[in-house]
Short mmCIF file of C-alpha atoms and ligand atoms in Angstrom, two decimals:
data_model
loop_
_atom_site.label_atom_id
_atom_site.label_comp_id
_atom_site.label_asym_id
_atom_site.label_seq_id
_atom_site.Cartn_x
_atom_site.Cartn_y
_atom_site.Cartn_z
CA MET A 230 128.46 113.77 -28.21
CA GLU A 231 129.15 117.38 -27.81
CA TYR A 232 130.11 118.42 -24.15
CA ARG A 233 127.42 120.07 -22.27
CA ILE A 234 128.46 121.69 -18.98
CA PRO A 235 126.51 119.90 -16.24
CA LEU A 236 123.89 122.20 -14.40
CA ILE A 237 122.68 121.58 -10.87
CA ALA A 238 119.69 123.87 -9.99
CA GLY A 239 118.15 124.13 -6.51
CA ASN A 240 114.56 125.06 -6.36
CA TRP A 241 113.81 126.58 -2.95
CA LYS A 242 110.12 126.70 -3.54
CA MET A 243 108.24 128.64 -0.76
CA PHE A 244 110.98 128.16 1.93
CA LYS A 245 113.24 130.59 3.52
CA THR A 246 112.88 134.22 4.69
CA CYS A 247 115.30 136.81 3.41
CA ASN A 248 117.61 136.20 6.38
CA GLU A 249 117.48 132.50 5.97
CA ALA A 250 118.08 132.79 2.28
CA VAL A 251 121.12 135.00 2.82
CA ASN A 252 122.60 132.46 5.44
CA ALA A 253 122.00 129.61 3.18
CA ALA A 254 123.61 131.35 0.09
CA THR A 255 126.57 132.50 2.15
CA HIS A 256 127.20 128.99 3.49
CA LEU A 257 126.75 127.49 -0.16
CA VAL A 258 129.21 129.95 -1.64
CA LYS A 259 131.97 128.60 0.72
CA LEU A 260 131.05 125.01 0.22
CA VAL A 261 131.30 125.12 -3.64
CA SER A 262 134.08 127.59 -4.06
CA ASP A 263 136.25 124.76 -5.45
CA ILE A 264 133.88 123.95 -8.27
CA ASP A 265 134.72 125.05 -11.81
CA THR A 266 133.23 122.39 -14.02
CA VAL A 267 129.48 122.54 -12.93
CA ASP A 268 127.12 125.39 -13.57
CA ILE A 269 125.00 126.08 -10.28
CA VAL A 270 121.81 127.78 -10.02
CA ILE A 271 119.66 128.66 -6.94
CA ALA A 272 116.11 129.76 -7.27
CA PRO A 273 114.92 131.38 -3.97
CA PRO A 274 111.46 133.01 -3.54
CA PHE A 275 110.95 136.37 -5.31
CA THR A 276 111.35 138.18 -2.00
CA SER A 277 114.99 137.06 -1.60
CA LEU A 278 116.21 137.38 -5.19
CA THR A 279 117.91 140.67 -4.76
CA VAL A 280 119.67 139.93 -1.43
CA VAL A 281 120.79 136.71 -2.58
CA SER A 282 122.17 138.15 -5.91
CA GLU A 283 124.49 140.24 -3.71
CA ILE A 284 125.82 137.24 -1.99
CA ILE A 285 126.50 135.26 -5.10
CA ARG A 286 127.94 137.99 -7.27
CA GLU A 287 131.25 136.96 -8.78
CA THR A 288 130.79 133.44 -7.83
CA ARG A 289 129.93 130.48 -9.98
CA ILE A 290 126.41 130.34 -8.73
CA ASP A 291 123.70 131.93 -10.91
CA LEU A 292 120.34 133.06 -9.86
CA GLY A 293 116.93 131.71 -10.89
CA ALA A 294 113.37 132.73 -10.35
CA GLN A 295 110.60 130.11 -9.88
CA ASP A 296 108.03 131.78 -12.12
CA ILE A 297 107.45 134.81 -14.43
CA PHE A 298 104.62 136.56 -16.04
CA TRP A 299 104.73 137.08 -19.82
CA GLU A 300 103.78 140.86 -20.00
CA LYS A 301 106.54 143.23 -19.42
CA GLU A 302 104.55 145.53 -17.12
CA GLY A 303 100.85 146.59 -16.49
CA ALA A 304 97.98 146.13 -14.12
CA PHE A 305 98.60 142.48 -13.18
CA THR A 306 98.60 142.47 -9.48
CA GLY A 307 100.99 139.98 -7.90
CA GLU A 308 102.82 139.12 -11.02
CA ILE A 309 106.46 139.59 -11.81
CA SER A 310 107.88 140.48 -15.29
CA ALA A 311 111.15 139.48 -17.16
CA PRO A 312 112.68 142.96 -16.92
CA MET A 313 111.94 142.76 -13.10
CA LEU A 314 113.67 139.38 -12.70
CA ILE A 315 116.69 140.49 -14.69
CA SER A 316 117.05 143.76 -12.58
CA SER A 317 116.92 141.52 -9.59
CA GLY A 318 119.93 139.63 -10.79
CA CYS A 319 118.28 136.56 -12.48
CA GLN A 320 119.76 134.61 -15.33
CA TYR A 321 117.40 131.68 -15.29
CA VAL A 322 113.65 131.03 -14.61
CA ILE A 323 111.88 127.87 -13.83
CA ILE A 324 108.66 127.65 -15.87
CA GLY A 325 105.81 125.17 -15.75
CA HIS A 326 106.82 123.25 -12.64
CA SER A 327 104.39 120.58 -11.73
CA GLU A 328 103.31 122.41 -8.57
CA ARG A 329 102.27 125.41 -10.63
CA ARG A 330 100.47 123.20 -13.16
CA GLN A 331 98.75 121.25 -10.30
CA TYR A 332 97.87 123.96 -7.74
CA PHE A 333 97.60 126.96 -10.04
CA GLU A 334 96.12 125.40 -13.07
CA GLU A 335 98.90 126.48 -15.25
CA THR A 336 98.19 125.37 -18.80
CA ASP A 337 100.65 124.60 -21.66
CA GLU A 338 99.47 127.76 -23.38
CA ALA A 339 100.38 129.87 -20.29
CA VAL A 340 103.64 127.91 -20.10
CA ASN A 341 104.39 128.74 -23.73
CA LYS A 342 103.84 132.54 -23.18
CA LYS A 343 106.15 132.51 -20.27
CA ILE A 344 108.83 130.57 -22.03
CA ARG A 345 108.79 133.01 -25.04
CA ALA A 346 108.82 136.13 -22.74
CA ALA A 347 111.64 134.75 -20.80
CA SER A 348 113.84 133.77 -23.79
CA ASP A 349 112.97 136.97 -25.76
CA SER A 350 114.27 138.92 -22.77
CA GLY A 351 117.47 137.04 -22.39
CA LEU A 352 116.57 134.81 -19.37
CA ILE A 353 117.30 131.10 -19.80
CA PRO A 354 114.03 129.26 -19.26
CA ILE A 355 114.09 125.93 -17.34
CA LEU A 356 110.93 124.22 -18.71
CA CYS A 357 109.67 121.53 -16.40
CA VAL A 358 107.76 118.55 -18.01
CA GLY A 359 106.70 115.30 -16.49
CA GLU A 360 103.88 112.66 -16.19
CA THR A 361 101.74 111.73 -13.23
CA GLU A 362 101.80 108.21 -11.75
CA ILE A 363 98.48 107.35 -13.38
CA GLN A 364 99.64 108.60 -16.76
CA ARG A 365 102.76 106.44 -16.44
CA ASP A 366 100.66 103.35 -15.36
CA GLU A 367 98.38 104.00 -18.41
CA LYS A 368 101.56 104.09 -20.65
CA LYS A 369 100.94 107.63 -21.59
CA THR A 370 104.29 109.05 -20.49
CA PHE A 371 105.55 109.89 -24.04
CA SER A 372 102.27 111.26 -25.39
CA VAL A 373 102.07 113.57 -22.29
CA LEU A 374 105.70 114.73 -22.65
CA ASP A 375 105.23 115.20 -26.46
CA LYS A 376 102.25 117.46 -25.81
CA GLN A 377 104.05 119.40 -23.03
CA ILE A 378 107.06 120.01 -25.34
CA GLU A 379 105.06 120.67 -28.43
CA LYS A 380 102.75 123.24 -26.85
CA GLY A 381 105.25 124.67 -24.34
CA LEU A 382 107.76 125.45 -27.11
CA GLU A 383 105.39 126.48 -29.91
CA ASP A 384 106.90 129.41 -31.83
CA LEU A 385 110.02 129.57 -29.74
CA ILE A 386 113.15 130.71 -31.53
CA LEU A 387 116.36 129.20 -30.11
CA ASP A 388 119.99 129.75 -31.00
CA GLU A 389 123.26 129.83 -29.26
CA HIS A 390 122.36 133.08 -27.67
CA ARG A 391 119.00 131.92 -26.57
CA PRO A 392 119.48 128.53 -24.83
CA LEU A 393 116.89 126.47 -23.30
CA VAL A 394 117.06 123.95 -20.31
CA ILE A 395 114.50 121.18 -19.92
CA ALA A 396 113.78 119.48 -16.65
CA TYR A 397 112.17 116.12 -16.72
CA GLU A 398 110.46 115.71 -13.38
CA PRO A 399 108.05 112.77 -13.16
CA VAL A 400 105.35 114.12 -10.92
CA TRP A 401 105.29 110.98 -8.87
CA ALA A 402 108.87 111.36 -7.96
CA ILE A 403 108.81 115.03 -6.72
CA GLY A 404 109.01 115.28 -2.88
CA THR A 405 108.04 111.60 -2.53
CA GLY A 406 111.45 109.94 -1.98
CA LYS A 407 110.76 107.82 -4.99
CA THR A 408 113.31 108.22 -7.80
CA ALA A 409 112.80 107.02 -11.22
CA THR A 410 115.34 104.32 -12.10
CA PRO A 411 118.33 105.25 -14.25
CA ASP A 412 116.80 103.25 -17.15
CA GLN A 413 113.50 105.08 -17.00
CA VAL A 414 115.27 108.55 -16.77
CA GLN A 415 117.61 107.75 -19.71
CA GLU A 416 114.70 106.43 -21.83
CA VAL A 417 112.76 109.62 -21.39
CA HIS A 418 115.85 111.97 -21.76
CA ALA A 419 116.71 110.35 -25.04
CA PHE A 420 113.10 110.75 -26.13
CA LEU A 421 113.06 114.36 -25.17
CA ARG A 422 116.44 115.09 -27.02
CA ASP A 423 114.95 113.47 -30.03
CA LEU A 424 111.88 115.71 -29.82
CA ILE A 425 114.13 118.75 -29.60
CA GLU A 426 115.99 117.60 -32.61
CA LYS A 427 112.95 117.19 -34.61
CA LYS A 428 111.72 120.62 -33.62
CA PHE A 429 114.96 122.69 -33.53
CA GLY A 430 117.58 120.69 -35.32
CA ASN A 431 120.69 118.74 -34.42
CA MET A 432 122.76 121.56 -33.13
CA ILE A 433 120.26 122.83 -30.69
CA SER A 434 119.41 119.33 -29.51
CA LYS A 435 122.98 118.72 -28.82
CA ALA A 436 123.44 121.81 -26.90
CA THR A 437 120.19 121.69 -24.92
CA ARG A 438 120.70 120.54 -21.23
CA ILE A 439 118.09 118.10 -19.98
CA LEU A 440 118.03 117.85 -16.29
CA TYR A 441 116.34 115.32 -14.18
CA GLY A 442 114.24 116.26 -11.10
CA GLY A 443 112.54 114.09 -8.47
CA SER A 444 114.03 113.19 -5.09
CA VAL A 445 117.68 113.81 -6.12
CA LYS A 446 119.82 113.39 -3.15
CA PRO A 447 123.53 113.14 -2.42
CA ASP A 448 123.38 109.33 -2.53
CA ASN A 449 121.65 108.89 -5.90
CA VAL A 450 123.03 111.79 -7.94
CA SER A 451 126.22 110.19 -9.28
CA GLU A 452 124.36 107.20 -10.79
CA LEU A 453 121.95 109.61 -12.57
CA MET A 454 124.81 111.92 -13.71
CA ALA A 455 126.52 108.94 -15.29
CA LEU A 456 123.83 108.55 -17.86
CA PRO A 457 124.46 109.87 -21.46
CA ASP A 458 121.46 112.22 -21.79
CA ILE A 459 121.44 113.44 -18.27
CA ASP A 460 123.07 116.90 -18.01
CA GLY A 461 122.27 117.85 -14.46
CA ALA A 462 119.51 117.97 -11.90
CA LEU A 463 116.73 120.15 -10.71
CA VAL A 464 116.69 119.61 -6.79
CA GLY A 465 113.89 120.57 -4.45
CA GLY A 466 114.11 119.33 -0.87
CA ALA A 467 117.80 118.43 -0.88
CA SER A 468 118.84 122.01 -2.13
CA LEU A 469 117.42 123.61 0.97
CA GLN A 470 120.39 122.57 3.16
CA PRO A 471 123.69 123.93 1.78
CA ASP A 472 125.52 120.72 2.94
CA SER A 473 123.33 118.41 1.08
CA PHE A 474 123.16 120.57 -2.00
CA SER A 475 126.92 121.00 -1.98
CA LYS A 476 127.33 117.15 -1.95
CA ILE A 477 124.99 116.91 -5.07
CA ILE A 478 127.01 119.66 -6.81
CA HIS A 479 130.17 117.62 -6.07
CA PHE A 480 128.65 114.43 -7.64
C1 PEP B 1588 111.27 120.01 -7.59
O1 PEP B 1588 110.44 120.53 -6.88
O2 PEP B 1588 111.64 120.47 -8.57
C2 PEP B 1588 111.99 118.69 -7.02
C3 PEP B 1588 112.61 118.02 -7.85
O3 PEP B 1588 111.62 118.39 -5.72
P1 PEP B 1588 112.40 117.22 -4.87
O4 PEP B 1588 113.86 117.15 -5.20
O5 PEP B 1588 112.20 117.50 -3.41
O6 PEP B 1588 111.76 115.98 -5.32
#
């Protein structure tokens, strides 16, 4: 297996004012200054991107946004484009998070436009996929993921200069305290890597980092990171406190 640098990403969701974001980022910079073998991303709300980018400049921490719109500019009140994110210091953008799919009716077609706009502009998309509890109970996990990947990545061009990150986030495990078992996670990650190989070939599949997300905490991260197809974590709740996020990064 080729070596993929582990990636731990923190999704701050709709938490933290600018001051709170600056304080958290400043604290985190100190806590992870010894890290040189893990890529770290924090995704604050849009309003804090610029101030946080100043704090993490010249550190190992990269900046991510939590969403994007596919047009570059125009009369789209409330939306944020790829050039705007890049000029705010972002390298990554989370796309298709289950909260956006669930509460804002984001479709696979919209996700696909966002993924292509991000990737074409030089941002690294973190595509979130995952099944609901009902879908898992009905044994639809693999067909749901297959559709999310097929539609979400339609017509996407990938190469070594245009990488992709996938985050497998079972909806039933997000913010619930329920974590998928290591066997469940490995089974899905291997399935996703196989899908990527069929779609983009062996080289891309080996290079693509597949993160797990869903109630990752300091006390369960090392067990998950030991699995062969798990290349990191997308962390919600436990990324809000620099101490717990740093413990996860030090898995
Ligand atoms: C998330 O929102 O991406 C997430 C994984 O949340 P939590 O870690 O709180 O389950």
